[in-house]
Coordinates of C-alpha atoms and ligand atoms in Angstrom, one line a residue:
X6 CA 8.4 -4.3 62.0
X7 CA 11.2 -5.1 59.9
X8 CA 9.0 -6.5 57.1
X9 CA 7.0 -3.2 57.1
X10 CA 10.4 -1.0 56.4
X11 CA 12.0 -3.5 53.7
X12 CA 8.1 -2.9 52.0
X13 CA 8.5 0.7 52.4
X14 CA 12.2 0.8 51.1
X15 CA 11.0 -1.3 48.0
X16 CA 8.2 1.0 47.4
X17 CA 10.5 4.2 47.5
X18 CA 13.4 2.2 45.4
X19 CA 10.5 1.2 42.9
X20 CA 9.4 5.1 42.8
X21 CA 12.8 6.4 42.5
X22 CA 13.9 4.2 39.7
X23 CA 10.7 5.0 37.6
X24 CA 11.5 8.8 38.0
X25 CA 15.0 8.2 37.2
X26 CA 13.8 7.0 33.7
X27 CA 11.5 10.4 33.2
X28 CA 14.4 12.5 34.0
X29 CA 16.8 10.7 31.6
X30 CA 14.1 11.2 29.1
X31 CA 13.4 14.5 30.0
X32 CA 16.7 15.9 28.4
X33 CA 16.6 13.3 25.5
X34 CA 15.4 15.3 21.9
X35 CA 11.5 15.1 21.4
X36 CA 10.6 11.8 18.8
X37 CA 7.3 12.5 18.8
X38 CA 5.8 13.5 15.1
X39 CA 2.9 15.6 14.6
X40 CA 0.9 13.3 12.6
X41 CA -0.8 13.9 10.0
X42 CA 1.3 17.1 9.7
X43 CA 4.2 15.3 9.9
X44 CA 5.1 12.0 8.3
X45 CA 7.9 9.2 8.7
X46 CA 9.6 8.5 5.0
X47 CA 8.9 5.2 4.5
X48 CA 11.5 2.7 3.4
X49 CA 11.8 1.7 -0.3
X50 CA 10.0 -1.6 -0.1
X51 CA 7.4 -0.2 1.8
X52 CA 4.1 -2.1 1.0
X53 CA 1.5 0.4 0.2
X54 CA -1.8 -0.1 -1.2
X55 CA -1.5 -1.6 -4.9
X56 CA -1.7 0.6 -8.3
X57 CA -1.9 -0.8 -11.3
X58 CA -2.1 0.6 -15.0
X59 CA -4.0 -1.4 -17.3
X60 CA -1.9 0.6 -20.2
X61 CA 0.7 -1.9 -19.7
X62 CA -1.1 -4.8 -18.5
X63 CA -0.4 -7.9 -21.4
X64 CA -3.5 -9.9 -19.2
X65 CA -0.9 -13.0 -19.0
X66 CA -2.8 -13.5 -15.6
X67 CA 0.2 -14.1 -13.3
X68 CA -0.5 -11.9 -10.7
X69 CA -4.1 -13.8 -10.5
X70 CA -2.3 -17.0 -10.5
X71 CA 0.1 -16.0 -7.6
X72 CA -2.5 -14.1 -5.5
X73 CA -2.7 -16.7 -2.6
X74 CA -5.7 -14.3 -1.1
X75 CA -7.3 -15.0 -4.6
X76 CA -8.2 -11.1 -4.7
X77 CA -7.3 -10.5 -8.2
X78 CA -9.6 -10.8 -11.0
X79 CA -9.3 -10.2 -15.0
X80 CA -10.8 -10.4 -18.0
X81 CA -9.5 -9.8 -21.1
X82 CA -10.2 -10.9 -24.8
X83 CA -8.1 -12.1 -27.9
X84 CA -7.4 -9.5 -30.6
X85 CA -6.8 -11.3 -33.8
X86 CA -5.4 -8.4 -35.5
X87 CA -2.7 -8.1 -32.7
X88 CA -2.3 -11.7 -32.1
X89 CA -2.5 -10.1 -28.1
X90 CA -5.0 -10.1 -25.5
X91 CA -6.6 -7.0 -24.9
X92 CA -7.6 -6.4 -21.1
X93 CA -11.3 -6.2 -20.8
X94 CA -11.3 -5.2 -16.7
X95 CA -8.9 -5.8 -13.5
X96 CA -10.4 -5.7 -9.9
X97 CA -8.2 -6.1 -6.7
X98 CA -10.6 -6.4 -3.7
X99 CA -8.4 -5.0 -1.0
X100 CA -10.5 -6.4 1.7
X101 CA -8.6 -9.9 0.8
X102 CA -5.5 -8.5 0.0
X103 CA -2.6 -8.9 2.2
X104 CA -0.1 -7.0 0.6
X105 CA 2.6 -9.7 0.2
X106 CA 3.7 -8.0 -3.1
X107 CA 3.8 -11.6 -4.9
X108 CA 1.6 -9.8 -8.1
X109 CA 4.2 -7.3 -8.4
X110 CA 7.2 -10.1 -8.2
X111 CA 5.4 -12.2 -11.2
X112 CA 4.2 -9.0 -13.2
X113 CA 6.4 -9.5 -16.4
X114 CA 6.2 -6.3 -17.5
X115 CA 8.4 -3.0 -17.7
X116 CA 7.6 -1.3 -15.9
X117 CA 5.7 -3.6 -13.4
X118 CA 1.2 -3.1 -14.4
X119 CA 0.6 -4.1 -10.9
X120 CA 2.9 -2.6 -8.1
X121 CA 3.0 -1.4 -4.8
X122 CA 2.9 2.3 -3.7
X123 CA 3.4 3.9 -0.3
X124 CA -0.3 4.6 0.5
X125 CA -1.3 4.0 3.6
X126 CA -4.0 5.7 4.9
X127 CA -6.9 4.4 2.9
X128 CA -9.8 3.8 4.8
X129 CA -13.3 2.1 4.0
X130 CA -16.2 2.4 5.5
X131 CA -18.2 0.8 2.9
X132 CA -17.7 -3.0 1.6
X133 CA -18.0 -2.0 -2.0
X134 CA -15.2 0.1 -2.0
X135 CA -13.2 -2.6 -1.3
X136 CA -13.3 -3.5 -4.9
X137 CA -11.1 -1.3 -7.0
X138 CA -12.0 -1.6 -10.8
X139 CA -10.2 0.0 -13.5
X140 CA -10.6 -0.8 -17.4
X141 CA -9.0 0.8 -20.1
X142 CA -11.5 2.5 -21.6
X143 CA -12.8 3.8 -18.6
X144 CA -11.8 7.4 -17.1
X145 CA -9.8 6.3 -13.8
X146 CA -11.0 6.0 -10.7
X147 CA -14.2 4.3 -11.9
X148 CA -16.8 2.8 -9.3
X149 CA -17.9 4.6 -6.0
X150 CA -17.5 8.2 -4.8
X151 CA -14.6 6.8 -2.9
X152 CA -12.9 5.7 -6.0
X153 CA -12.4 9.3 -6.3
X154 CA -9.6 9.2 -3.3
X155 CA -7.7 7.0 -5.8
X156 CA -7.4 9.9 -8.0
X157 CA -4.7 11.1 -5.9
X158 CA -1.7 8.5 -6.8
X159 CA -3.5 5.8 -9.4
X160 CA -1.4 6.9 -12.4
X161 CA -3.0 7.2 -15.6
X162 CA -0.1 5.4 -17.6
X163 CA 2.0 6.8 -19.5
X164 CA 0.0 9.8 -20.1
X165 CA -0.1 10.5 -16.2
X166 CA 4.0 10.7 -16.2
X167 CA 5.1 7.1 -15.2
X168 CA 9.0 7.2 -15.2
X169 CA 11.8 4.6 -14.5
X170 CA 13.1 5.1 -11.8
X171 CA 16.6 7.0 -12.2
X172 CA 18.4 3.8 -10.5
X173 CA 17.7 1.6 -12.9
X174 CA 14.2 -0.3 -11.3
X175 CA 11.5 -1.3 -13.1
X176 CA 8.7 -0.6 -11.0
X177 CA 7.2 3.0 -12.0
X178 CA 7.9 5.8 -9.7
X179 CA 5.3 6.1 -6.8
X180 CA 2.6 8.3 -8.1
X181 CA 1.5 9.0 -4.3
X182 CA 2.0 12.8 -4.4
X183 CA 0.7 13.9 -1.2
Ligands
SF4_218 S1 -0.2 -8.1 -2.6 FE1 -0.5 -10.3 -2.4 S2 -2.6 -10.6 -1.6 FE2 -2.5 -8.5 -2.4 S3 -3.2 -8.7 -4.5 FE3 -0.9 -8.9 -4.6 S4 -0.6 -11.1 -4.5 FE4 -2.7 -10.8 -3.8
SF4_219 S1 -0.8 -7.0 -14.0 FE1 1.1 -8.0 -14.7 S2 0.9 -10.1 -14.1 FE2 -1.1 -9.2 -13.9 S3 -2.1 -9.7 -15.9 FE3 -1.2 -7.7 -16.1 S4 0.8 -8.0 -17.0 FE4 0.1 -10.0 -16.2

């Protein structure tokens, strides 16, 4: 008999406690955001699908050595009026990439060619789209009808209104304008 009234008392002391919580909550300010209506600012290093502007690109091929998902690829041929190596075509297949920023870190140039932005809510449903492909001669996005979602924050260089940042970084401002 007594076993059955300590079960019971645990039960109710279990119940109250739990409701306890909801009522503390119930007073607490709402957290919940209306996604996709709403969205959390994202912290500064935030690591966000990669851009990259083969305007400034010097095809030195760091960011391929440094890939450790080996997702980067390049080709790029010798000018021998410029001395310099004019970039043929970069892909990034973003099906390998892991987004450990290590291209951007290596990218010697100013502002960075290869660089993270703040995108993230790029989906793929098809395997080729994993593949991004620009080249310099080519209007960007090139490749699928998906490449067209690029459109919205792939810069187009200089011409598309990369800036240094005010602070002083060297990474172009996020062209994610959503
Ligand atoms: S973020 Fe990392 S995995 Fe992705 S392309 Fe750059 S180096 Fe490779
Ligand atoms: S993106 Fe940067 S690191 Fe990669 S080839 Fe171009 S200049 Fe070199």
């Amino acid at each position: 008999m007594g076993a059955y009234f300590k079960k019971v008392y645990d039960v109710a002391r279990g119940l109250v406690t739990g409701l306890g919580v909801t009522l503390r909550h119930l007073f607490l300010p709402s957290i919940t955001v209306q996604y996709p209506h709403e969205k959390l600012s994202l912290s500064d290093r935030f690591r966000g699908a990669l851009a990259f502007h083969p305007e400034i690109c010097i095809s030195c091929e760091m960011c391929v050595r440094a890939c450790p998902s080996a997702c980067i690829s390049l080709e790029s041929k010798r000018n021998e009026e410029t001395k310099k190596k004019d970039l043929s075509w970069y892909k990034i297949d973003f099906g390998k990439c892991n987004y450990c920023r290590l291209c951007e870190e290596v990218c010697p140039t100013k502002p960075k060619s290869v660089h993270h932005t703040k995108e993230y809510e790029l989906s793929f449903t098809n395997r080729n789209d994993f593949v991004m492909d620009w080249r310099p001669d080519v209007a960007q996005p090139a490749g699928s009808d998906f490449g067209q979602i690029w459109a919205r924050f792939m810069a187009q260089g200089q011409k598309a209104g990369i800036n240094i940042k005010s602070n002083g970084s060297s990474t172009p401002s996020d062209p994610v304008a959503f």
